[in-house]
mmCIF file of C-alpha atoms and ligand atoms in Angstrom:
data_model
loop_
_atom_site.group_PDB
_atom_site.id
_atom_site.type_symbol
_atom_site.label_atom_id
_atom_site.label_comp_id
_atom_site.label_asym_id
_atom_site.label_seq_id
_atom_site.Cartn_x
_atom_site.Cartn_y
_atom_site.Cartn_z
ATOM 1 C CA MET I 1 7.076 -3.044 -12.320
ATOM 2 C CA ASN I 2 4.842 -4.792 -15.006
ATOM 3 C CA ALA I 3 2.104 -3.595 -13.730
ATOM 4 C CA LEU I 4 -0.007 -6.564 -14.433
ATOM 5 C CA SER I 5 2.343 -8.905 -13.154
ATOM 6 C CA ILE I 6 0.136 -10.937 -10.606
ATOM 7 C CA PHE I 7 3.220 -11.306 -7.710
ATOM 8 C CA ALA I 8 0.870 -13.322 -4.883
ATOM 9 C CA GLY I 9 -2.108 -15.520 -4.172
ATOM 10 C CA LEU I 10 -4.269 -17.473 -1.593
ATOM 11 C CA ASP I 11 -4.323 -20.786 -0.812
ATOM 12 C CA SER I 12 -6.398 -23.680 -0.547
ATOM 13 C CA SER I 13 -6.551 -22.903 3.823
ATOM 14 C CA ASP I 14 -6.243 -18.765 2.687
ATOM 15 C CA ARG I 15 -2.439 -18.103 3.078
ATOM 16 C CA ILE I 16 -1.326 -15.725 1.153
ATOM 17 C CA ARG I 17 0.941 -16.952 -1.304
ATOM 18 C CA PHE I 18 3.986 -14.831 -3.191
ATOM 19 C CA VAL I 19 5.329 -16.074 -6.290
ATOM 20 C CA GLY I 20 8.399 -16.971 -5.153
ATOM 21 C CA ASP I 21 7.405 -19.081 -1.960
ATOM 22 C CA VAL I 22 5.270 -21.934 -3.962
ATOM 23 C CA PRO I 23 6.750 -24.594 -6.687
ATOM 24 C CA ARG I 24 6.511 -24.218 -10.781
ATOM 25 C CA GLY I 25 3.376 -24.617 -11.721
ATOM 26 C CA ALA I 26 -0.075 -24.994 -10.277
ATOM 27 C CA GLU I 27 0.995 -27.402 -7.040
ATOM 28 C CA CYS I 28 0.307 -24.666 -4.790
ATOM 29 C CA GLY I 29 -3.246 -24.916 -5.412
ATOM 30 C CA CYS I 30 -3.226 -20.994 -5.287
ATOM 31 C CA ARG I 31 -6.169 -18.870 -6.850
ATOM 32 C CA CYS I 32 -6.324 -15.210 -7.919
ATOM 33 C CA MET I 33 -7.989 -13.069 -5.103
ATOM 34 C CA ALA I 34 -9.766 -10.839 -7.234
ATOM 35 C CA CYS I 35 -11.777 -13.332 -9.563
ATOM 36 C CA GLY I 36 -11.059 -17.085 -7.585
ATOM 37 C CA ALA I 37 -9.546 -18.336 -11.334
ATOM 38 C CA PRO I 38 -6.555 -21.050 -10.208
ATOM 39 C CA LEU I 39 -3.575 -19.948 -11.026
ATOM 40 C CA VAL I 40 -0.298 -21.054 -12.203
ATOM 41 C CA ALA I 41 3.608 -19.979 -11.626
ATOM 42 C CA ARG I 42 5.708 -18.723 -13.313
ATOM 43 C CA ARG I 43 8.968 -19.022 -12.702
ATOM 44 C CA GLY I 44 11.237 -18.545 -15.579
ATOM 45 C CA ASP I 45 14.691 -17.270 -15.895
ATOM 46 C CA VAL I 46 13.607 -14.623 -18.014
ATOM 47 C CA ARG I 47 10.396 -12.877 -17.089
ATOM 48 C CA THR I 48 9.666 -11.565 -13.606
ATOM 49 C CA TRP I 49 8.137 -14.053 -11.429
ATOM 50 C CA HIS I 50 4.564 -14.031 -12.002
ATOM 51 C CA PHE I 51 1.763 -16.001 -11.225
ATOM 52 C CA ALA I 52 -0.944 -16.242 -14.892
ATOM 53 C CA HIS I 53 -4.230 -17.593 -14.479
ATOM 54 C CA GLY I 54 -4.339 -20.647 -15.615
ATOM 55 C CA ALA I 55 -6.722 -20.851 -18.630
ATOM 56 C CA SER I 56 -9.352 -18.349 -18.253
ATOM 57 C CA GLN I 57 -8.256 -14.276 -19.138
ATOM 58 C CA GLU I 58 -6.841 -12.316 -16.535
ATOM 59 C CA ARG I 59 -8.941 -9.243 -15.627
ATOM 60 C CA PRO I 60 -7.633 -5.988 -15.453
ATOM 61 C CA ASP I 61 -8.481 -5.921 -11.203
ATOM 62 C CA CYS I 62 -6.847 -9.279 -10.834
ATOM 63 C CA TYR I 63 -3.471 -6.706 -10.291
ATOM 64 C CA ALA I 64 -5.516 -5.160 -7.881
ATOM 65 C CA GLY I 65 -6.341 -8.011 -5.673
ATOM 66 C CA ALA I 66 -2.696 -9.576 -5.536
ATOM 67 C CA VAL I 67 -2.079 -5.641 -4.344
ATOM 68 C CA ASN I 68 -4.737 -6.575 -1.975
ATOM 69 C CA LEU I 69 -2.951 -9.198 -0.215
ATOM 70 C CA LEU I 70 0.362 -7.129 0.090
ATOM 71 C CA ARG I 71 -2.303 -4.484 2.478
ATOM 72 C CA ARG I 72 -3.336 -7.810 3.964
ATOM 73 C CA LEU I 73 0.528 -8.798 4.533
ATOM 74 C CA ALA I 74 0.766 -5.321 6.493
ATOM 75 C CA ILE I 75 -2.039 -5.615 8.654
ATOM 76 C CA GLU I 76 -1.709 -8.797 9.577
ATOM 77 C CA ARG I 77 2.323 -7.531 10.924
ATOM 78 C CA MET I 78 0.817 -5.193 12.882
ATOM 79 C CA LYS I 79 -1.443 -7.422 14.356
ATOM 80 C CA ASP I 80 2.092 -10.117 14.438
ATOM 81 C CA LEU I 81 4.116 -6.914 15.839
ATOM 82 C CA GLY I 82 1.940 -4.201 16.527
ATOM 83 C CA LEU I 83 1.184 -0.345 15.466
ATOM 84 C CA PRO I 84 4.695 1.827 14.700
ATOM 85 C CA PRO I 85 4.999 4.241 17.037
ATOM 86 C CA LEU I 86 2.234 7.380 16.246
ATOM 87 C CA PRO I 87 3.415 10.204 14.008
ATOM 88 C CA ALA I 88 3.483 12.907 15.224
ATOM 89 C CA PHE I 89 0.241 15.290 14.211
ATOM 90 C CA ARG I 90 0.888 18.212 11.605
ATOM 91 C CA ALA I 91 -1.649 20.822 9.742
ATOM 92 C CA MET I 92 -1.045 24.379 7.557
ATOM 93 C CA VAL I 93 -3.681 26.615 9.342
ATOM 94 C CA THR I 94 -4.088 29.714 6.274
ATOM 95 C CA ALA I 95 -5.911 32.459 6.373
ATOM 96 C CA PRO I 96 -9.082 33.171 4.155
ATOM 97 C CA PRO I 97 -9.172 35.278 1.397
ATOM 98 C CA PRO I 98 -9.932 38.265 1.021
ATOM 99 C CA LEU I 99 -6.661 37.935 3.855
ATOM 100 C CA PRO I 100 -3.585 37.335 2.263
ATOM 101 C CA PRO I 101 -3.013 33.650 2.405
ATOM 102 C CA LEU I 102 -0.660 33.456 5.153
ATOM 103 C CA HIS I 103 0.340 30.297 6.739
ATOM 104 C CA GLU I 104 1.563 28.528 9.791
ATOM 105 C CA VAL I 105 2.268 25.204 10.476
ATOM 106 C CA ILE I 106 1.420 23.152 14.180
ATOM 107 C CA GLU I 107 2.439 19.975 15.561
ATOM 108 C CA TRP I 108 0.653 18.001 17.816
ATOM 109 C CA GLN I 109 1.556 14.962 20.049
ATOM 110 C CA PRO I 110 -0.354 12.077 20.459
ATOM 111 C CA GLY I 111 1.194 10.998 23.179
ATOM 112 C CA HIS I 112 1.006 7.186 23.756
ATOM 113 C CA GLY I 113 -2.333 4.424 22.080
ATOM 114 C CA GLU I 114 -2.710 1.012 22.664
ATOM 115 C CA ILE I 115 -4.900 -1.197 19.507
ATOM 116 C CA GLU I 116 -8.533 -1.978 21.614
ATOM 117 C CA GLN I 117 -10.022 -3.829 18.559
ATOM 118 C CA TRP I 118 -9.196 -5.060 15.344
ATOM 119 C CA GLU I 119 -11.756 -5.912 12.363
ATOM 120 C CA ALA I 120 -13.084 -8.672 12.011
ATOM 121 C CA ARG I 121 -12.443 -8.401 8.187
ATOM 122 C CA PHE I 122 -10.315 -6.279 6.332
ATOM 123 C CA PRO I 123 -12.501 -4.477 3.496
ATOM 124 C CA GLN I 124 -10.785 -2.172 0.863
ATOM 125 C CA ASN I 125 -11.124 1.467 2.469
ATOM 126 C CA ALA I 126 -12.810 0.446 5.502
ATOM 127 C CA PRO I 127 -10.903 1.151 9.403
ATOM 128 C CA VAL I 128 -8.965 -2.208 9.831
ATOM 129 C CA ALA I 129 -8.416 -1.483 14.063
ATOM 130 C CA LEU I 130 -9.625 0.522 16.592
ATOM 131 C CA LEU I 131 -6.730 2.351 18.294
ATOM 132 C CA ARG I 132 -7.474 4.303 21.875
ATOM 133 C CA LEU I 133 -5.065 7.170 22.882
ATOM 134 C CA SER I 134 -3.745 8.237 26.673
ATOM 135 C CA SER I 135 -6.267 10.816 26.273
ATOM 136 C CA ARG I 136 -9.241 8.640 25.720
ATOM 137 C CA THR I 137 -9.674 9.580 21.939
ATOM 138 C CA ALA I 138 -10.524 6.930 19.469
ATOM 139 C CA VAL I 139 -9.031 6.742 16.265
ATOM 140 C CA ARG I 140 -10.131 4.287 13.477
ATOM 141 C CA VAL I 141 -6.657 2.969 11.833
ATOM 142 C CA PHE I 142 -6.392 2.779 8.080
ATOM 143 C CA VAL I 143 -3.847 0.799 5.833
ATOM 144 C CA GLU I 144 -3.821 1.665 1.885
ATOM 145 C CA ILE I 145 -1.127 0.205 -0.327
ATOM 146 C CA ASP I 146 -0.162 3.772 -2.417
ATOM 147 C CA GLY I 147 -2.659 4.092 -5.032
ATOM 148 C CA ALA I 148 -4.668 1.689 -4.985
ATOM 149 C CA SER I 149 -7.254 2.849 -2.484
ATOM 150 C CA THR I 150 -9.650 5.222 -3.863
ATOM 151 C CA SER I 151 -12.013 6.835 -1.312
ATOM 152 C CA LEU I 152 -11.333 5.980 2.469
ATOM 153 C CA GLN I 153 -14.629 5.530 4.677
ATOM 154 C CA LEU I 154 -14.138 8.042 7.516
ATOM 155 C CA PRO I 155 -16.455 7.846 10.849
ATOM 156 C CA ASN I 156 -18.781 10.422 10.808
ATOM 157 C CA ALA I 157 -18.263 10.921 14.457
ATOM 158 C CA GLU I 158 -15.922 14.323 15.176
ATOM 159 C CA ASP I 159 -14.342 13.160 17.853
ATOM 160 C CA GLU I 160 -12.642 10.049 16.702
ATOM 161 C CA GLY I 161 -9.266 10.139 14.887
ATOM 162 C CA VAL I 162 -7.836 8.350 11.619
ATOM 163 C CA LEU I 163 -5.060 7.466 11.302
ATOM 164 C CA LEU I 164 -3.362 6.597 8.037
ATOM 165 C CA PHE I 165 -0.671 4.042 6.977
ATOM 166 C CA THR I 166 0.129 3.756 3.596
ATOM 167 C CA ILE I 167 2.886 1.632 1.981
ATOM 168 C CA PRO I 168 4.013 2.460 -1.655
ATOM 169 C CA LEU I 169 4.097 0.032 -4.363
ATOM 170 C CA PRO I 170 8.058 -1.328 -4.730
ATOM 171 C CA SER I 171 9.516 -0.300 -7.761
ATOM 172 C CA SER I 172 10.906 -3.918 -8.639
ATOM 173 C CA SER I 173 9.344 -6.836 -8.329
ATOM 174 C CA GLU I 174 12.006 -8.204 -7.046
ATOM 175 C CA GLU I 175 10.927 -6.873 -3.737
ATOM 176 C CA LEU I 176 7.355 -9.099 -3.844
ATOM 177 C CA LYS I 177 9.062 -11.981 -4.957
ATOM 178 C CA ASP I 178 8.338 -14.256 -1.935
ATOM 179 C CA ILE I 179 6.866 -12.646 1.774
ATOM 180 C CA ASP I 180 9.991 -12.542 3.454
ATOM 181 C CA VAL I 181 11.031 -9.706 1.089
ATOM 182 C CA ALA I 182 7.592 -8.339 0.432
ATOM 183 C CA ALA I 183 7.755 -8.436 4.750
ATOM 184 C CA HIS I 184 11.069 -6.573 4.449
ATOM 185 C CA HIS I 185 9.623 -3.965 1.564
ATOM 186 C CA ILE I 186 6.565 -2.920 4.508
ATOM 187 C CA ASP I 187 8.606 -2.841 7.270
ATOM 188 C CA THR I 188 10.988 -0.522 6.210
ATOM 189 C CA THR I 189 9.096 1.741 3.908
ATOM 190 C CA SER I 190 5.607 1.935 5.594
ATOM 191 C CA SER I 191 4.702 5.249 7.196
ATOM 192 C CA SER I 192 2.222 7.043 8.571
ATOM 193 C CA ARG I 193 -0.313 10.514 9.431
ATOM 194 C CA TRP I 194 -3.089 11.540 10.575
ATOM 195 C CA ILE I 195 -6.000 12.432 8.453
ATOM 196 C CA ARG I 196 -7.442 13.597 11.613
ATOM 197 C CA LEU I 197 -7.201 14.146 15.121
ATOM 198 C CA PRO I 198 -9.794 16.014 17.013
ATOM 199 C CA ASP I 199 -7.238 16.303 20.201
ATOM 200 C CA ALA I 200 -5.135 18.542 18.481
ATOM 201 C CA ALA I 201 -9.086 20.993 17.822
ATOM 202 C CA ALA I 202 -8.078 23.628 20.473
ATOM 203 C CA LYS I 203 -4.378 23.943 19.217
ATOM 204 C CA ILE I 204 -5.651 24.721 15.204
ATOM 205 C CA ASP I 205 -8.370 27.268 16.460
ATOM 206 C CA GLU I 206 -5.471 29.411 18.187
ATOM 207 C CA ALA I 207 -2.531 28.869 15.493
ATOM 208 C CA ARG I 208 -5.966 30.364 12.950
ATOM 209 C CA ARG I 209 -7.133 33.222 15.406
ATOM 210 C CA ARG I 210 -3.312 33.841 15.336
ATOM 211 C CA VAL I 211 -2.522 33.963 11.194
ATOM 212 C CA GLU I 212 -6.062 35.636 10.999
ATOM 213 C CA GLU I 213 -4.119 38.467 13.126
ATOM 214 C CA LYS I 214 -1.266 38.713 11.510
ATOM 215 C CA ALA I 215 -2.894 38.459 7.869
ATOM 216 C CA ARG I 216 -4.820 41.098 8.874
ATOM 217 C CA LYS I 217 -2.539 43.403 9.739
ATOM 218 C CA VAL I 218 -0.516 42.812 6.413
ATOM 219 C CA HIS I 219 -3.741 43.154 4.700
ATOM 220 C CA ASP I 220 -4.156 46.596 6.843
ATOM 221 C CA GLU I 221 -1.290 47.841 5.871
ATOM 222 C CA THR I 222 -1.170 47.103 1.942
ATOM 223 C CA GLN I 223 -4.441 48.686 1.820
ATOM 224 C CA ALA I 224 -2.717 52.217 4.048
ATOM 225 C CA LEU I 225 -0.604 52.302 1.429
ATOM 226 C CA ARG I 226 -2.540 51.756 -1.862
ATOM 227 C CA ARG I 227 -4.314 54.774 -0.001
ATOM 228 C CA ILE I 228 -1.624 56.981 -0.567
ATOM 229 C CA GLY I 229 -0.557 56.170 -3.892
ATOM 230 C CA ASN I 230 2.544 54.239 -3.190
ATOM 231 C CA ARG I 231 1.316 50.985 -4.427
ATOM 232 C CA PRO I 232 5.082 49.382 -6.019
ATOM 233 C CA LEU I 233 6.288 49.191 -1.993
ATOM 234 C CA LEU I 234 4.267 46.828 -0.351
ATOM 235 C CA PRO I 235 5.672 46.331 3.207
ATOM 236 C CA GLU I 236 7.693 42.628 4.223
ATOM 237 C CA PRO I 237 5.367 41.572 6.826
ATOM 238 C CA ALA I 238 6.615 40.754 10.107
ATOM 239 C CA VAL I 239 5.590 36.930 9.354
ATOM 240 C CA PRO I 240 8.201 33.980 10.465
ATOM 241 C CA PRO I 241 9.882 32.242 7.836
ATOM 242 C CA PHE I 242 7.111 30.586 5.214
ATOM 243 C CA PRO I 243 6.705 27.064 5.725
ATOM 244 C CA PRO I 244 6.523 24.771 2.751
ATOM 245 C CA LEU I 245 3.027 23.751 1.113
ATOM 246 C CA THR I 246 2.924 21.022 2.809
ATOM 247 C CA SER I 247 0.284 18.290 2.933
ATOM 248 C CA LEU I 248 -2.997 19.465 4.671
ATOM 249 C CA PRO I 249 -4.707 16.165 6.541
ATOM 250 C CA SER I 250 -7.914 15.793 4.737
ATOM 251 C CA ALA I 251 -10.394 13.166 4.045
ATOM 252 C CA SER I 252 -9.815 13.836 -0.001
ATOM 253 C CA SER I 253 -5.373 13.586 -0.015
ATOM 254 C CA SER I 254 -5.212 10.641 1.748
ATOM 255 C CA SER I 255 -6.081 8.615 -1.437
ATOM 256 C CA GLU I 256 -5.090 10.944 -4.212
ATOM 257 C CA LEU I 257 -4.203 9.990 -7.664
ATOM 258 C CA ASP I 258 -2.517 12.837 -9.289
ATOM 259 C CA HIS I 259 -3.109 13.166 -12.613
ATOM 260 C CA SER I 260 -1.641 16.769 -12.793
ATOM 261 C CA PRO I 261 0.382 17.789 -15.601
ATOM 262 C CA TRP I 262 2.897 18.890 -12.899
ATOM 263 C CA ALA I 263 2.021 14.834 -11.529
ATOM 264 C CA SER I 264 5.990 13.536 -12.268
ATOM 265 C CA TRP I 265 8.484 16.078 -10.452
ATOM 266 C CA ARG I 266 5.713 18.139 -8.006
ATOM 267 C CA LYS I 267 6.030 17.148 -3.678
ATOM 268 C CA PRO I 268 3.033 14.460 -3.652
ATOM 269 C CA ARG I 269 0.437 15.651 -1.337
ATOM 270 C CA SER I 270 1.401 18.790 -1.493
ATOM 271 C CA ALA I 271 -0.883 21.807 -1.703
ATOM 272 C CA PHE I 272 -2.165 23.677 -4.278
ATOM 273 C CA LEU I 273 -3.092 27.155 -4.162
ATOM 274 C CA CYS I 274 -4.995 28.632 -6.564
ATOM 275 C CA TYR I 275 -4.652 33.043 -7.367
ATOM 276 C CA GLY I 276 -7.949 33.668 -10.052
ATOM 277 C CA LEU I 277 -7.464 36.827 -11.750
ATOM 278 C CA GLN I 278 -10.386 38.952 -13.036
ATOM 279 C CA ASP I 279 -9.989 38.369 -16.918
ATOM 280 C CA GLY I 280 -10.427 34.780 -15.860
ATOM 281 C CA SER I 281 -7.033 33.554 -15.774
ATOM 282 C CA ALA I 282 -4.825 32.073 -12.935
ATOM 283 C CA TRP I 283 -1.996 31.328 -11.177
ATOM 284 C CA ILE I 284 -1.073 28.203 -8.999
ATOM 285 C CA LEU I 285 1.389 27.562 -6.542
ATOM 286 C CA PHE I 286 2.042 24.209 -4.997
ATOM 287 C CA THR I 287 6.002 22.709 -4.503
ATOM 288 C CA HIS I 288 8.487 21.071 -6.131
ATOM 289 C CA ARG I 289 9.597 17.751 -5.333
ATOM 290 C CA ASP I 290 12.860 19.346 -4.821
ATOM 291 C CA GLY I 291 11.592 21.612 -2.260
ATOM 292 C CA ARG I 292 11.521 24.651 -4.699
ATOM 293 C CA HIS I 293 8.196 27.212 -4.535
ATOM 294 C CA VAL I 294 6.569 27.250 -8.575
ATOM 295 C CA MET I 295 3.957 28.221 -10.057
ATOM 296 C CA ALA I 296 2.163 27.688 -12.809
ATOM 297 C CA PRO I 297 -0.655 29.902 -15.796
ATOM 298 C CA TRP I 298 -3.629 28.795 -16.391
ATOM 299 C CA PRO I 299 -4.370 27.954 -18.905
ATOM 300 C CA LEU I 300 -0.651 27.554 -20.530
ATOM 301 C CA ASP I 301 -0.929 30.552 -23.135
ATOM 302 C CA GLU I 302 1.937 31.706 -25.229
ATOM 303 C CA GLY I 303 3.198 34.275 -23.592
ATOM 304 C CA TRP I 304 3.006 33.473 -19.988
ATOM 305 C CA ASP I 305 6.394 33.332 -19.663
ATOM 306 C CA GLU I 306 6.937 37.240 -19.591
ATOM 307 C CA SER I 307 3.733 38.083 -17.786
ATOM 308 C CA MET I 308 5.613 38.622 -14.006
ATOM 309 C CA PRO I 309 8.823 40.618 -13.188
ATOM 310 C CA ALA I 310 12.050 39.080 -12.709
ATOM 311 C CA ARG I 311 11.950 40.048 -9.006
ATOM 312 C CA ILE I 312 8.911 37.208 -8.898
ATOM 313 C CA GLY I 313 10.791 34.006 -10.439
ATOM 314 C CA ALA I 314 12.530 32.528 -13.442
ATOM 315 C CA PRO I 315 10.325 30.844 -16.212
ATOM 316 C CA ASP I 316 11.347 27.070 -16.430
ATOM 317 C CA LEU I 317 10.391 26.810 -20.047
ATOM 318 C CA GLU I 318 10.239 22.708 -19.106
ATOM 319 C CA LEU I 319 8.470 22.157 -17.004
ATOM 320 C CA GLY I 320 6.219 25.291 -17.649
ATOM 321 C CA VAL I 321 5.948 27.061 -14.686
ATOM 322 C CA TYR I 322 7.781 30.067 -12.751
ATOM 323 C CA MET I 323 10.905 28.888 -10.666
ATOM 324 C CA LEU I 324 9.405 31.378 -7.345
ATOM 325 C CA GLU I 325 12.347 33.521 -5.439
ATOM 326 C CA ASN I 326 10.148 33.838 -2.580
ATOM 327 C CA GLN I 327 7.120 32.239 -2.226
ATOM 328 C CA LEU I 328 5.545 34.655 0.183
ATOM 329 C CA LYS I 329 6.679 37.945 -1.912
ATOM 330 C CA THR I 330 4.634 36.671 -4.739
ATOM 331 C CA MET I 331 1.588 35.627 -2.996
ATOM 332 C CA ILE I 332 1.732 39.406 -2.011
ATOM 333 C CA TYR I 333 1.779 40.434 -5.246
ATOM 334 C CA LEU I 334 -0.521 38.525 -6.773
ATOM 335 C CA GLY I 335 -2.733 39.803 -3.704
ATOM 336 C CA GLU I 336 -2.518 43.434 -5.617
ATOM 337 C CA MET I 337 -4.183 41.904 -8.073
ATOM 338 C CA ARG I 338 -7.649 41.342 -5.808
ATOM 339 C CA PRO I 339 -7.620 37.755 -7.309
ATOM 340 C CA ARG I 340 -9.685 35.035 -5.969
ATOM 341 C CA VAL I 341 -7.935 32.795 -3.588
ATOM 342 C CA GLN I 342 -8.942 29.238 -2.605
ATOM 343 C CA SER I 343 -6.774 26.078 -1.382
ATOM 344 C CA ALA I 344 -6.703 22.480 -2.728
ATOM 345 C CA SER I 345 -5.292 19.768 -1.035
ATOM 346 C CA THR I 346 -5.244 17.367 -4.667
ATOM 347 C CA TRP I 347 -5.370 17.853 -8.250
ATOM 348 C CA SER I 348 -9.553 16.394 -8.061
ATOM 349 C CA ASP I 349 -10.287 19.016 -5.452
ATOM 350 C CA LEU I 350 -8.304 22.220 -7.471
ATOM 351 C CA LEU I 351 -10.742 20.744 -10.744
ATOM 352 C CA GLY I 352 -13.692 21.120 -8.083
ATOM 353 C CA ILE I 353 -12.973 25.447 -7.896
ATOM 354 C CA ALA I 354 -16.216 26.338 -9.332
ATOM 355 C CA TRP I 355 -14.749 29.623 -10.341
ATOM 356 C CA LEU I 356 -11.335 27.902 -12.287
ATOM 357 C CA GLN I 357 -12.589 27.909 -15.728
ATOM 358 C CA ARG I 358 -11.633 24.453 -17.506
ATOM 359 C CA GLN I 359 -9.157 24.805 -20.244
HETATM 360 ZN ZN1 LIG M 401 -8.179 -12.952 -11.073
#
């Protein structure tokens, strides 16, 4: 869609009006949510229907104002219709370095929840409601339009949960033409996930102990083999099938704008796993949107596609990554090079890794 088409404004009684719901022209008395300028409904045959600013110039944040109205509509629907069913909580637990980074994904069913209070106003990035679980745990509910929010104001109280609803922007402005299609878009595409759920803390601790124990065993076996001088023979660790690098509940991943070079095809919100080698180079493991595990060289030097043995994977020259045969085998292979290992849930977290040289 045209990223700058303003599809909604506020009328004189502060109601949300989409461009298809008002007569052509300035009759509706609508104004821009962001700058307050009067809006004119343009409903031609050729261009997408949109609101134009009467006399003044549109500012870049005027479109963001319309997006904020879509968010408000989503919140109003939740108030009217109630929250959709609560999602299961999922988290990925990783063994800490220098252990091989084995993972376990845990799942927790949050049970029932009731809205205790809606906020009076809905500023961007602030919670919109307080939800009370049957366990009595308080949960702050956030709503974001994909790509619109920058950073959520998470509660300081660690015993409070955080639940985030995300509504993607539609691919076509037809889906924002009037309030009915916009509501339908919200109802059919909204998704939710836990950023934090204290109720699951004990289960996470338990999983962490389990993963560390397994990783320690793999580590010790590898060390033992190394001592025998039999390095190429790596043990197949006794671990369950490797789970995909799914999204980690973390504050920063919730509002990620993916500026990575792989943004167009990387699985949204999948984690990065970085292996920094002694020579300053690194390998970055993550997941393709189609579920395949890949590994990108850092930096992208000439000859990168010849630096891995065939049993690890095949280079995809177009994407600039190795398509991995088996992620766990790759991790063990890289682990042999005594790398620094760190995971990052977003591109900006990745760039924040101090030892990863910016190239
Ligand atoms: Zn404006």
